[in-house]
Amino acid sequence: MPQSSSDDLKASIEIANSAKDAAHLGPGEYVKILRKVDWHILPLVSLLYLLSFLDRSNVANAKVAGMATDLNLVGLKYNTAAAIFFIPYCLGQIPSNVVLKVFRPSIWIPTIMVAWGVVMTLMCLVKTYQGLLVARVFLGLAESGLFPGVTYYLSLWYPRAERAKRIAIFFSAATVAGAFGGILAYAIEKMEGVGGLHGWQWIFCLEGIVTVLIAFAGFFVMYDYPNTASFLTETERSYLVNVLRADSQHLATHFDFRFVLQALKDYKTYMQFGIYIGILVPGYALTLFMPTIINELGFSAANAQLLSVPPFVAGCISTILFGIHSDMNKRRGPYVVAAAFISLVGYIVLYTQTKAGASYVGAVLAAIGAFPPIPIILAWASANAGGDVKRGVALAAVIGFGNLGGICSAFIYLDPPRFHIGHGTNMGWLGLSILMSSFAMWDYSRINKEKERTCLEHGITEDRREEFRDFGDKSPLFRYML
């Protein structure tokens, strides 16, 4: 059970008293501590994101299940309904992460989850196109805090070199949601007419109710910070906190608005945003249109729901594998480039092939490559933003601005059955991400070499780290991951 904020001072004193014992823990004990953290943190946040992604993307399943006909979503109406979600979703992310720093995660994250669960449940009452737009706006606002919040939350529990595979496991819930959503929609739409509701309305209703129930449980089972983690012993808490402090070069952890400005004024925040949006546009396109793409290949609506499952399963597996190997080699950029290239090949196949079988293989390849870079990019941005507040704001900025790409994704699949505009646009975005990632690796390497020269010339060592506590990643002792 998570501890209340009144226990924080007591926990900090216990950590200080046990620091001497913690110094004797070895690598084996450290691995055991991380495993304990994994089992107590990752399952819950992964479940939360699975529900979040399921609730935002089930509009694609509802469309195929009859919503487009019942609400007369002709022309660009469906595209607009899909896109409007992203405007409040992007605008709410930076404020939400600032609030998360002020309040406890075990309060803020379940609260926003209850909010979007209620919105999703009430979407079953939508009877007009205008009502759908209003519901999608409120859903986007309510969901805006979860993904950047949990990504930042994980950075408070894991050192930089351990984050990619954890964020990958957390993010893989999105691909599970894509696969599970198809199966679930296939079953739920058979409730057509029950209670006077259409099958697509039951998709919204049942999935929203599950979200609300899980959210209320989150208030009681979510842990806040390592120094108050009741599942760790005093010695283990002390050891983990010391590891995290050393990993962050003992940079500032307190809130100060100048750290917010540090993140917003740093060009590297926008460099990471460029990499992220280049991946996110193709990823969201798959999420919003996978059933439609498969349907246009000549498969029935029901079979399209089921055939949307394998690409997302393949994407889930590749996401975890890429994250594990990225952490093993302590590199981010090369894995972003490699995965983006695989997705690029998939979209080329979709663009050029006319046969259903070959095109379906292209869809699988596109998913295999589109999803793995997302957690790796966020681990990269997290690792290269120094200080707790700057890290939280930088992550929210990258995720928030990057999710504007979802608006683009919603309007590029306009020319069935081949969808040349959509596939071609995604190829361009993936190319941008590959180029930006290559530039970022060069730029981080250049800055690291400059810092090494500065430290040598001025005799700057770890003994002087307190002088640079408020410098963030501009500290000469801070090194960027490539």
Short mmCIF file of C-alpha atoms in Angstrom, two decimals:
data_model
loop_
_atom_site.label_atom_id
_atom_site.label_comp_id
_atom_site.label_asym_id
_atom_site.label_seq_id
_atom_site.Cartn_x
_atom_site.Cartn_y
_atom_site.Cartn_z
CA MET A 1 0.00 0.00 0.00
CA PRO A 2 1.39 3.50 -0.78
CA GLN A 3 2.35 5.61 2.20
CA SER A 4 0.73 8.97 2.88
CA SER A 5 2.67 12.25 2.60
CA SER A 6 2.84 12.48 6.42
CA ASP A 7 5.24 9.55 6.33
CA ASP A 8 7.74 11.29 4.01
CA LEU A 9 9.83 12.91 6.77
CA LYS A 10 9.98 9.67 8.75
CA ALA A 11 10.99 7.75 5.62
CA SER A 12 13.74 10.27 4.83
CA ILE A 13 15.16 9.93 8.36
CA GLU A 14 15.12 6.13 8.05
CA ILE A 15 16.98 6.38 4.75
CA ALA A 16 19.64 8.59 6.25
CA ASN A 17 20.13 6.22 9.19
CA SER A 18 20.46 3.18 6.94
CA ALA A 19 22.86 4.75 4.41
CA LYS A 20 25.83 3.10 6.05
CA ASP A 21 24.28 -0.38 5.68
CA ALA A 22 23.26 0.34 2.08
CA ALA A 23 26.85 0.96 1.09
CA HIS A 24 27.55 -2.75 1.60
CA LEU A 25 24.94 -3.94 -0.91
CA GLY A 26 26.43 -5.51 -4.03
CA PRO A 27 25.32 -5.78 -7.69
CA GLY A 28 23.24 -8.87 -6.97
CA GLU A 29 21.23 -7.07 -4.32
CA TYR A 30 20.81 -4.10 -6.66
CA VAL A 31 19.26 -6.35 -9.32
CA LYS A 32 16.91 -7.80 -6.69
CA ILE A 33 15.83 -4.29 -5.70
CA LEU A 34 15.05 -3.42 -9.32
CA ARG A 35 13.03 -6.61 -9.67
CA LYS A 36 10.99 -5.68 -6.61
CA VAL A 37 10.37 -2.25 -8.08
CA ASP A 38 9.40 -3.84 -11.40
CA TRP A 39 6.78 -6.07 -9.83
CA HIS A 40 5.27 -3.29 -7.72
CA ILE A 41 5.32 -0.48 -10.33
CA LEU A 42 5.20 -1.78 -13.91
CA PRO A 43 2.06 -3.99 -13.87
CA LEU A 44 -0.15 -1.18 -12.60
CA VAL A 45 1.12 1.61 -14.88
CA SER A 46 1.02 -0.74 -17.88
CA LEU A 47 -2.60 -1.59 -17.10
CA LEU A 48 -3.43 2.11 -16.78
CA TYR A 49 -1.91 2.88 -20.17
CA LEU A 50 -3.58 -0.12 -21.77
CA LEU A 51 -6.95 1.27 -20.67
CA SER A 52 -5.97 4.78 -21.75
CA PHE A 53 -4.98 3.70 -25.23
CA LEU A 54 -7.98 1.40 -25.52
CA ASP A 55 -10.31 4.26 -24.63
CA ARG A 56 -8.79 6.75 -27.06
CA SER A 57 -8.47 4.34 -30.00
CA ASN A 58 -11.71 2.37 -29.72
CA VAL A 59 -13.28 5.01 -31.95
CA ALA A 60 -11.58 3.16 -34.84
CA ASN A 61 -13.33 -0.09 -33.89
CA ALA A 62 -16.61 1.73 -33.29
CA LYS A 63 -16.40 3.25 -36.77
CA VAL A 64 -16.16 -0.16 -38.42
CA ALA A 65 -18.86 -1.53 -36.07
CA GLY A 66 -21.47 0.88 -37.41
CA MET A 67 -20.86 4.25 -35.77
CA ALA A 68 -20.00 5.87 -39.12
CA THR A 69 -23.41 4.90 -40.48
CA ASP A 70 -25.46 5.71 -37.39
CA LEU A 71 -23.90 9.16 -36.87
CA ASN A 72 -23.68 9.89 -40.62
CA LEU A 73 -19.90 10.37 -40.51
CA VAL A 74 -19.52 11.24 -44.18
CA GLY A 75 -16.64 13.15 -45.76
CA LEU A 76 -14.07 14.25 -43.18
CA LYS A 77 -16.34 13.93 -40.14
CA TYR A 78 -14.67 10.81 -38.76
CA ASN A 79 -11.23 12.30 -39.37
CA THR A 80 -12.25 15.45 -37.50
CA ALA A 81 -13.61 13.43 -34.59
CA ALA A 82 -10.38 11.46 -34.40
CA ALA A 83 -8.20 14.59 -34.69
CA ILE A 84 -9.99 16.87 -32.23
CA PHE A 85 -8.93 14.60 -29.36
CA PHE A 86 -5.31 15.65 -29.78
CA ILE A 87 -5.75 19.41 -29.29
CA PRO A 88 -6.69 19.33 -25.56
CA TYR A 89 -4.54 16.19 -25.17
CA CYS A 90 -1.44 18.16 -26.18
CA LEU A 91 -2.31 21.38 -24.35
CA GLY A 92 -2.87 19.62 -21.02
CA GLN A 93 0.39 17.68 -20.78
CA ILE A 94 2.87 20.29 -19.50
CA PRO A 95 0.47 21.68 -16.84
CA SER A 96 -0.36 18.13 -15.76
CA ASN A 97 3.28 17.20 -15.21
CA VAL A 98 3.83 20.38 -13.18
CA VAL A 99 0.81 19.46 -11.02
CA LEU A 100 2.18 15.91 -10.68
CA LYS A 101 5.41 17.33 -9.24
CA VAL A 102 3.40 19.30 -6.67
CA PHE A 103 0.96 16.52 -5.74
CA ARG A 104 1.54 12.81 -5.14
CA PRO A 105 1.34 10.40 -8.12
CA SER A 106 -1.03 8.12 -6.19
CA ILE A 107 -3.52 11.00 -6.04
CA TRP A 108 -3.14 12.76 -9.37
CA ILE A 109 -2.87 9.81 -11.77
CA PRO A 110 -5.94 7.87 -10.50
CA THR A 111 -7.91 11.15 -10.40
CA ILE A 112 -7.41 11.91 -14.09
CA MET A 113 -8.15 8.26 -14.83
CA VAL A 114 -11.55 8.48 -13.13
CA ALA A 115 -12.25 11.58 -15.21
CA TRP A 116 -11.58 9.99 -18.58
CA GLY A 117 -13.33 6.77 -17.56
CA VAL A 118 -16.51 8.71 -16.82
CA VAL A 119 -16.26 10.54 -20.16
CA MET A 120 -15.74 7.25 -22.02
CA THR A 121 -18.71 5.61 -20.31
CA LEU A 122 -20.99 8.53 -21.17
CA MET A 123 -19.91 8.39 -24.82
CA CYS A 124 -22.37 5.51 -25.18
CA LEU A 125 -25.11 8.18 -25.05
CA VAL A 126 -23.74 10.06 -28.07
CA LYS A 127 -26.36 10.27 -30.81
CA THR A 128 -25.00 13.03 -33.08
CA TYR A 129 -21.74 14.01 -34.77
CA GLN A 130 -21.58 17.18 -32.65
CA GLY A 131 -21.95 15.14 -29.46
CA LEU A 132 -19.09 12.89 -30.56
CA LEU A 133 -16.84 15.93 -31.07
CA VAL A 134 -17.61 17.30 -27.59
CA ALA A 135 -16.97 13.93 -25.97
CA ARG A 136 -13.64 13.52 -27.79
CA VAL A 137 -12.52 16.98 -26.58
CA PHE A 138 -13.18 16.13 -22.94
CA LEU A 139 -11.62 12.68 -23.37
CA GLY A 140 -8.43 14.24 -24.75
CA LEU A 141 -8.21 16.73 -21.87
CA ALA A 142 -8.77 14.06 -19.22
CA GLU A 143 -6.24 11.63 -20.74
CA SER A 144 -3.55 14.25 -21.34
CA GLY A 145 -1.74 13.73 -18.05
CA LEU A 146 -1.28 9.96 -18.03
CA PHE A 147 1.41 9.19 -20.60
CA PRO A 148 3.81 12.05 -19.78
CA GLY A 149 3.03 11.63 -16.10
CA VAL A 150 3.84 7.93 -15.96
CA THR A 151 6.94 8.38 -18.16
CA TYR A 152 8.20 10.99 -15.70
CA TYR A 153 7.09 8.81 -12.77
CA LEU A 154 9.22 5.91 -14.05
CA SER A 155 12.24 8.22 -14.31
CA LEU A 156 11.95 8.76 -10.54
CA TRP A 157 12.31 5.02 -9.90
CA TYR A 158 14.94 3.88 -12.42
CA PRO A 159 18.46 5.06 -13.39
CA ARG A 160 18.94 6.32 -16.94
CA ALA A 161 20.45 3.09 -18.29
CA GLU A 162 17.51 1.05 -16.95
CA ARG A 163 14.63 3.12 -18.33
CA ALA A 164 14.21 2.13 -21.98
CA LYS A 165 13.05 -1.42 -21.37
CA ARG A 166 10.76 -0.32 -18.54
CA ILE A 167 9.17 2.41 -20.65
CA ALA A 168 8.98 -0.14 -23.49
CA ILE A 169 7.10 -2.58 -21.25
CA PHE A 170 4.81 0.24 -20.12
CA PHE A 171 4.27 1.47 -23.70
CA SER A 172 3.77 -2.05 -25.07
CA ALA A 173 0.38 -1.85 -23.37
CA ALA A 174 -0.61 0.41 -26.29
CA THR A 175 0.07 -2.35 -28.79
CA VAL A 176 -1.73 -4.86 -26.56
CA ALA A 177 -4.66 -2.42 -26.52
CA GLY A 178 -4.61 -2.35 -30.31
CA ALA A 179 -4.74 -6.13 -30.47
CA PHE A 180 -7.13 -6.60 -27.57
CA GLY A 181 -9.36 -3.79 -28.82
CA GLY A 182 -10.03 -5.65 -32.05
CA ILE A 183 -10.97 -8.86 -30.27
CA LEU A 184 -13.06 -7.01 -27.67
CA ALA A 185 -14.87 -4.97 -30.30
CA TYR A 186 -15.63 -8.12 -32.29
CA ALA A 187 -17.36 -9.61 -29.21
CA ILE A 188 -19.06 -6.49 -27.87
CA GLU A 189 -20.60 -5.35 -31.15
CA LYS A 190 -22.72 -8.52 -31.02
CA MET A 191 -24.65 -6.78 -28.20
CA GLU A 192 -26.38 -4.75 -30.92
CA GLY A 193 -29.83 -3.71 -29.68
CA VAL A 194 -29.33 -4.74 -26.02
CA GLY A 195 -30.74 -2.02 -23.77
CA GLY A 196 -31.66 0.02 -26.83
CA LEU A 197 -27.99 0.67 -27.65
CA HIS A 198 -26.02 -0.13 -30.76
CA GLY A 199 -23.03 -2.46 -30.56
CA TRP A 200 -20.55 0.42 -30.97
CA GLN A 201 -22.18 2.25 -28.05
CA TRP A 202 -21.65 -0.79 -25.85
CA ILE A 203 -17.94 -0.69 -26.79
CA PHE A 204 -17.70 2.78 -25.22
CA CYS A 205 -19.88 1.93 -22.22
CA LEU A 206 -18.23 -1.30 -21.07
CA GLU A 207 -14.65 -0.16 -21.65
CA GLY A 208 -15.35 3.09 -19.76
CA ILE A 209 -16.81 1.28 -16.75
CA VAL A 210 -13.73 -0.95 -16.48
CA THR A 211 -11.51 2.15 -16.53
CA VAL A 212 -13.40 3.76 -13.65
CA LEU A 213 -13.22 0.61 -11.51
CA ILE A 214 -9.47 0.22 -12.03
CA ALA A 215 -8.96 3.94 -11.32
CA PHE A 216 -10.54 3.70 -7.88
CA ALA A 217 -8.25 0.76 -7.07
CA GLY A 218 -5.28 2.89 -8.14
CA PHE A 219 -5.79 5.27 -5.20
CA PHE A 220 -4.92 2.42 -2.84
CA VAL A 221 -2.28 0.38 -4.68
CA MET A 222 -0.09 3.01 -6.38
CA TYR A 223 3.23 3.90 -4.75
CA ASP A 224 4.62 7.43 -4.79
CA TYR A 225 8.42 7.62 -4.53
CA PRO A 226 11.38 5.32 -3.75
CA ASN A 227 12.02 6.98 -0.38
CA THR A 228 8.49 6.11 0.78
CA ALA A 229 8.18 2.66 -0.83
CA SER A 230 6.83 0.32 1.86
CA PHE A 231 7.69 -2.78 -0.20
CA LEU A 232 11.41 -1.99 0.21
CA THR A 233 13.40 -2.33 3.41
CA GLU A 234 15.09 0.72 4.92
CA THR A 235 18.42 -0.44 3.53
CA GLU A 236 16.99 -1.06 0.07
CA ARG A 237 15.31 2.35 0.01
CA SER A 238 18.54 4.04 0.97
CA TYR A 239 20.52 2.14 -1.65
CA LEU A 240 18.06 2.91 -4.46
CA VAL A 241 17.80 6.60 -3.55
CA ASN A 242 21.61 6.90 -3.50
CA VAL A 243 21.89 5.18 -6.88
CA LEU A 244 19.31 7.54 -8.37
CA ARG A 245 21.04 10.60 -6.93
CA ALA A 246 24.39 9.51 -8.30
CA ASP A 247 22.85 8.73 -11.68
CA SER A 248 21.41 12.25 -11.89
CA GLN A 249 24.78 13.78 -10.91
CA HIS A 250 23.10 15.07 -7.73
CA LEU A 251 21.19 17.69 -9.73
CA ALA A 252 18.29 19.65 -8.24
CA THR A 253 15.10 17.81 -7.33
CA HIS A 254 13.07 20.69 -5.85
CA PHE A 255 10.49 22.72 -7.79
CA ASP A 256 11.53 26.08 -9.16
CA PHE A 257 9.95 27.79 -12.17
CA ARG A 258 13.35 28.55 -13.69
CA PHE A 259 13.75 24.79 -14.26
CA VAL A 260 10.52 24.89 -16.27
CA LEU A 261 12.04 27.64 -18.42
CA GLN A 262 15.27 25.64 -18.77
CA ALA A 263 13.31 22.88 -20.47
CA LEU A 264 11.24 25.16 -22.69
CA LYS A 265 14.26 27.22 -23.86
CA ASP A 266 16.53 24.26 -24.61
CA TYR A 267 16.81 23.52 -28.34
CA LYS A 268 17.43 19.86 -27.52
CA THR A 269 13.83 19.58 -26.26
CA TYR A 270 12.62 20.50 -29.74
CA MET A 271 15.17 18.25 -31.39
CA GLN A 272 13.70 15.32 -29.48
CA PHE A 273 10.23 16.56 -30.42
CA GLY A 274 11.19 16.37 -34.10
CA ILE A 275 12.35 12.78 -33.70
CA TYR A 276 9.22 11.87 -31.75
CA ILE A 277 6.63 13.37 -34.09
CA GLY A 278 8.29 11.63 -37.05
CA ILE A 279 7.48 8.30 -35.38
CA LEU A 280 4.18 9.25 -33.81
CA VAL A 281 2.36 10.21 -37.03
CA PRO A 282 2.80 6.71 -38.55
CA GLY A 283 2.08 5.07 -35.18
CA TYR A 284 -1.20 6.93 -34.65
CA ALA A 285 -2.15 6.30 -38.28
CA LEU A 286 -1.95 2.57 -37.61
CA THR A 287 -3.97 2.93 -34.43
CA LEU A 288 -6.73 5.01 -36.02
CA PHE A 289 -6.96 3.27 -39.38
CA MET A 290 -5.66 -0.30 -39.10
CA PRO A 291 -9.17 -1.87 -39.20
CA THR A 292 -10.08 0.44 -42.10
CA ILE A 293 -6.89 -0.35 -44.04
CA ILE A 294 -7.50 -4.08 -43.67
CA ASN A 295 -11.20 -3.68 -44.48
CA GLU A 296 -10.27 -1.94 -47.75
CA LEU A 297 -7.99 -4.85 -48.68
CA GLY A 298 -11.19 -6.81 -49.30
CA PHE A 299 -11.89 -8.37 -45.90
CA SER A 300 -15.27 -8.10 -44.17
CA ALA A 301 -15.72 -5.66 -41.27
CA ALA A 302 -15.79 -8.50 -38.69
CA ASN A 303 -12.67 -10.14 -40.15
CA ALA A 304 -10.95 -6.77 -40.33
CA GLN A 305 -11.41 -6.43 -36.56
CA LEU A 306 -9.73 -9.80 -36.00
CA LEU A 307 -7.00 -9.31 -38.61
CA SER A 308 -5.98 -6.06 -36.90
CA VAL A 309 -4.73 -8.15 -33.97
CA PRO A 310 -1.52 -9.75 -35.42
CA PRO A 311 0.17 -6.46 -36.45
CA PHE A 312 -0.28 -5.07 -32.95
CA VAL A 313 0.95 -8.29 -31.33
CA ALA A 314 4.05 -8.16 -33.53
CA GLY A 315 4.49 -4.50 -32.57
CA CYS A 316 4.23 -5.39 -28.87
CA ILE A 317 6.94 -8.04 -29.12
CA SER A 318 9.29 -5.83 -31.12
CA THR A 319 8.77 -2.92 -28.70
CA ILE A 320 9.94 -4.97 -25.71
CA LEU A 321 12.87 -6.54 -27.60
CA PHE A 322 14.14 -3.19 -28.88
CA GLY A 323 13.83 -1.68 -25.38
CA ILE A 324 15.78 -4.53 -23.77
CA HIS A 325 18.63 -4.32 -26.28
CA SER A 326 18.71 -0.51 -26.10
CA ASP A 327 19.33 -0.72 -22.35
CA MET A 328 21.86 -3.54 -22.73
CA ASN A 329 23.97 -1.43 -25.08
CA LYS A 330 23.17 1.91 -23.40
CA ARG A 331 22.35 3.46 -26.77
CA ARG A 332 19.15 5.10 -28.00
CA GLY A 333 19.65 6.68 -31.42
CA PRO A 334 20.75 3.58 -33.37
CA TYR A 335 17.64 1.69 -32.25
CA VAL A 336 15.34 4.54 -33.25
CA VAL A 337 16.91 4.62 -36.70
CA ALA A 338 16.75 0.83 -37.15
CA ALA A 339 13.11 0.52 -36.11
CA ALA A 340 12.05 3.52 -38.20
CA PHE A 341 13.71 1.94 -41.23
CA ILE A 342 11.73 -1.29 -40.73
CA SER A 343 8.48 0.69 -40.57
CA LEU A 344 9.53 2.63 -43.67
CA VAL A 345 9.93 -0.66 -45.56
CA GLY A 346 6.45 -1.69 -44.41
CA TYR A 347 4.87 1.50 -45.71
CA ILE A 348 6.73 1.14 -49.01
CA VAL A 349 5.19 -2.33 -49.36
CA LEU A 350 1.73 -0.94 -48.55
CA TYR A 351 2.24 1.85 -51.09
CA THR A 352 3.44 -0.32 -53.96
CA GLN A 353 1.61 -3.65 -53.61
CA THR A 354 -1.91 -4.38 -54.85
CA LYS A 355 -2.44 -7.92 -53.58
CA ALA A 356 -4.12 -8.30 -50.19
CA GLY A 357 -1.57 -10.77 -48.80
CA ALA A 358 1.48 -8.66 -49.64
CA SER A 359 -0.20 -5.50 -48.36
CA TYR A 360 -1.06 -7.22 -45.09
CA VAL A 361 2.61 -8.18 -44.64
CA GLY A 362 3.43 -4.50 -45.18
CA ALA A 363 0.99 -3.54 -42.42
CA VAL A 364 2.69 -5.99 -40.04
CA LEU A 365 6.16 -4.60 -40.89
CA ALA A 366 4.90 -1.04 -40.43
CA ALA A 367 3.67 -1.94 -36.92
CA ILE A 368 6.86 -3.84 -36.03
CA GLY A 369 8.90 -0.71 -36.73
CA ALA A 370 6.52 2.10 -35.75
CA PHE A 371 6.00 1.27 -32.07
CA PRO A 372 9.50 0.40 -30.64
CA PRO A 373 11.04 3.88 -31.14
CA ILE A 374 8.42 5.63 -29.01
CA PRO A 375 9.57 4.39 -25.56
CA ILE A 376 13.22 4.58 -26.65
CA ILE A 377 12.84 8.22 -27.68
CA LEU A 378 11.18 9.03 -24.36
CA ALA A 379 13.93 7.22 -22.43
CA TRP A 380 16.41 9.23 -24.51
CA ALA A 381 14.70 12.55 -23.76
CA SER A 382 14.39 11.60 -20.08
CA ALA A 383 18.05 10.65 -19.79
CA ASN A 384 19.28 13.84 -21.43
CA ALA A 385 17.26 16.36 -19.41
CA GLY A 386 19.07 17.11 -16.14
CA GLY A 387 17.13 17.72 -12.91
CA ASP A 388 13.72 16.42 -11.87
CA VAL A 389 11.62 19.42 -12.88
CA LYS A 390 13.37 20.02 -16.20
CA ARG A 391 13.02 16.32 -16.99
CA GLY A 392 9.30 16.35 -16.24
CA VAL A 393 8.65 19.47 -18.32
CA ALA A 394 10.89 18.33 -21.20
CA LEU A 395 9.09 14.99 -21.36
CA ALA A 396 5.69 16.69 -21.29
CA ALA A 397 6.80 19.10 -24.04
CA VAL A 398 8.14 16.33 -26.28
CA ILE A 399 5.06 14.17 -25.74
CA GLY A 400 2.61 17.08 -25.87
CA PHE A 401 3.98 18.77 -28.99
CA GLY A 402 4.63 15.38 -30.58
CA ASN A 403 1.06 14.28 -30.12
CA LEU A 404 -0.03 17.11 -32.40
CA GLY A 405 1.07 14.62 -35.02
CA GLY A 406 -2.11 12.74 -34.22
CA ILE A 407 -4.02 15.54 -35.96
CA CYS A 408 -2.00 14.89 -39.10
CA SER A 409 -2.57 11.14 -38.78
CA ALA A 410 -6.32 11.66 -38.69
CA PHE A 411 -6.44 13.44 -42.05
CA ILE A 412 -4.06 11.52 -44.32
CA TYR A 413 -6.07 8.35 -45.03
CA LEU A 414 -8.44 9.91 -47.56
CA ASP A 415 -8.10 7.86 -50.74
CA PRO A 416 -9.25 4.23 -50.34
CA PRO A 417 -8.55 1.50 -51.17
CA ARG A 418 -4.80 2.09 -51.78
CA PHE A 419 -4.37 5.07 -49.42
CA HIS A 420 -1.36 6.44 -51.31
CA ILE A 421 -1.60 9.82 -49.57
CA GLY A 422 -1.52 8.23 -46.10
CA HIS A 423 1.24 5.73 -46.78
CA GLY A 424 3.35 8.30 -48.63
CA THR A 425 2.98 10.87 -45.84
CA ASN A 426 4.07 8.33 -43.24
CA MET A 427 7.13 7.49 -45.31
CA GLY A 428 8.12 11.16 -45.23
CA TRP A 429 7.69 11.43 -41.45
CA LEU A 430 9.77 8.30 -40.85
CA GLY A 431 12.51 9.75 -43.03
CA LEU A 432 12.47 12.91 -40.91
CA SER A 433 12.85 10.88 -37.71
CA ILE A 434 15.80 8.96 -39.15
CA LEU A 435 17.56 12.20 -40.16
CA MET A 436 16.83 13.95 -36.84
CA SER A 437 18.03 10.95 -34.83
CA SER A 438 21.29 10.88 -36.77
CA PHE A 439 21.80 14.60 -36.13
CA ALA A 440 21.00 14.20 -32.42
CA MET A 441 23.60 11.45 -31.99
CA TRP A 442 26.23 13.66 -33.64
CA ASP A 443 25.22 16.70 -31.57
CA TYR A 444 25.22 14.89 -28.21
CA SER A 445 28.62 13.39 -29.00
CA ARG A 446 29.97 16.83 -29.87
CA ILE A 447 28.72 18.38 -26.61
CA ASN A 448 30.09 15.49 -24.52
CA LYS A 449 33.55 16.03 -26.02
CA GLU A 450 33.34 19.74 -25.27
CA LYS A 451 32.43 19.03 -21.65
CA GLU A 452 35.31 16.60 -21.29
CA ARG A 453 37.72 19.25 -22.55
CA THR A 454 36.23 21.82 -20.16
CA CYS A 455 36.63 19.49 -17.18
CA LEU A 456 40.25 18.76 -18.08
CA GLU A 457 41.16 22.40 -18.68
CA HIS A 458 39.57 23.67 -15.45
CA GLY A 459 40.17 20.67 -13.20
CA ILE A 460 36.45 20.03 -12.66
CA THR A 461 35.81 16.74 -10.86
CA GLU A 462 32.92 15.06 -9.05
CA ASP A 463 34.05 16.78 -5.84
CA ARG A 464 32.66 20.05 -7.22
CA ARG A 465 29.24 18.69 -8.20
CA GLU A 466 27.36 20.87 -5.69
CA GLU A 467 28.51 23.97 -7.60
CA PHE A 468 26.52 22.81 -10.61
CA ARG A 469 23.45 21.44 -8.82
CA ASP A 470 21.06 23.91 -10.49
CA PHE A 471 22.68 23.79 -13.94
CA GLY A 472 20.68 20.79 -15.14
CA ASP A 473 22.26 18.98 -18.07
CA LYS A 474 24.38 22.08 -18.79
CA SER A 475 26.57 21.00 -15.88
CA PRO A 476 30.07 20.17 -17.20
CA LEU A 477 29.82 16.88 -15.26
CA PHE A 478 26.64 15.78 -17.08
CA ARG A 479 27.03 13.41 -20.05
CA TYR A 480 24.39 12.83 -22.71
CA MET A 481 23.34 9.40 -23.92
CA LEU A 482 23.68 8.79 -27.66
#
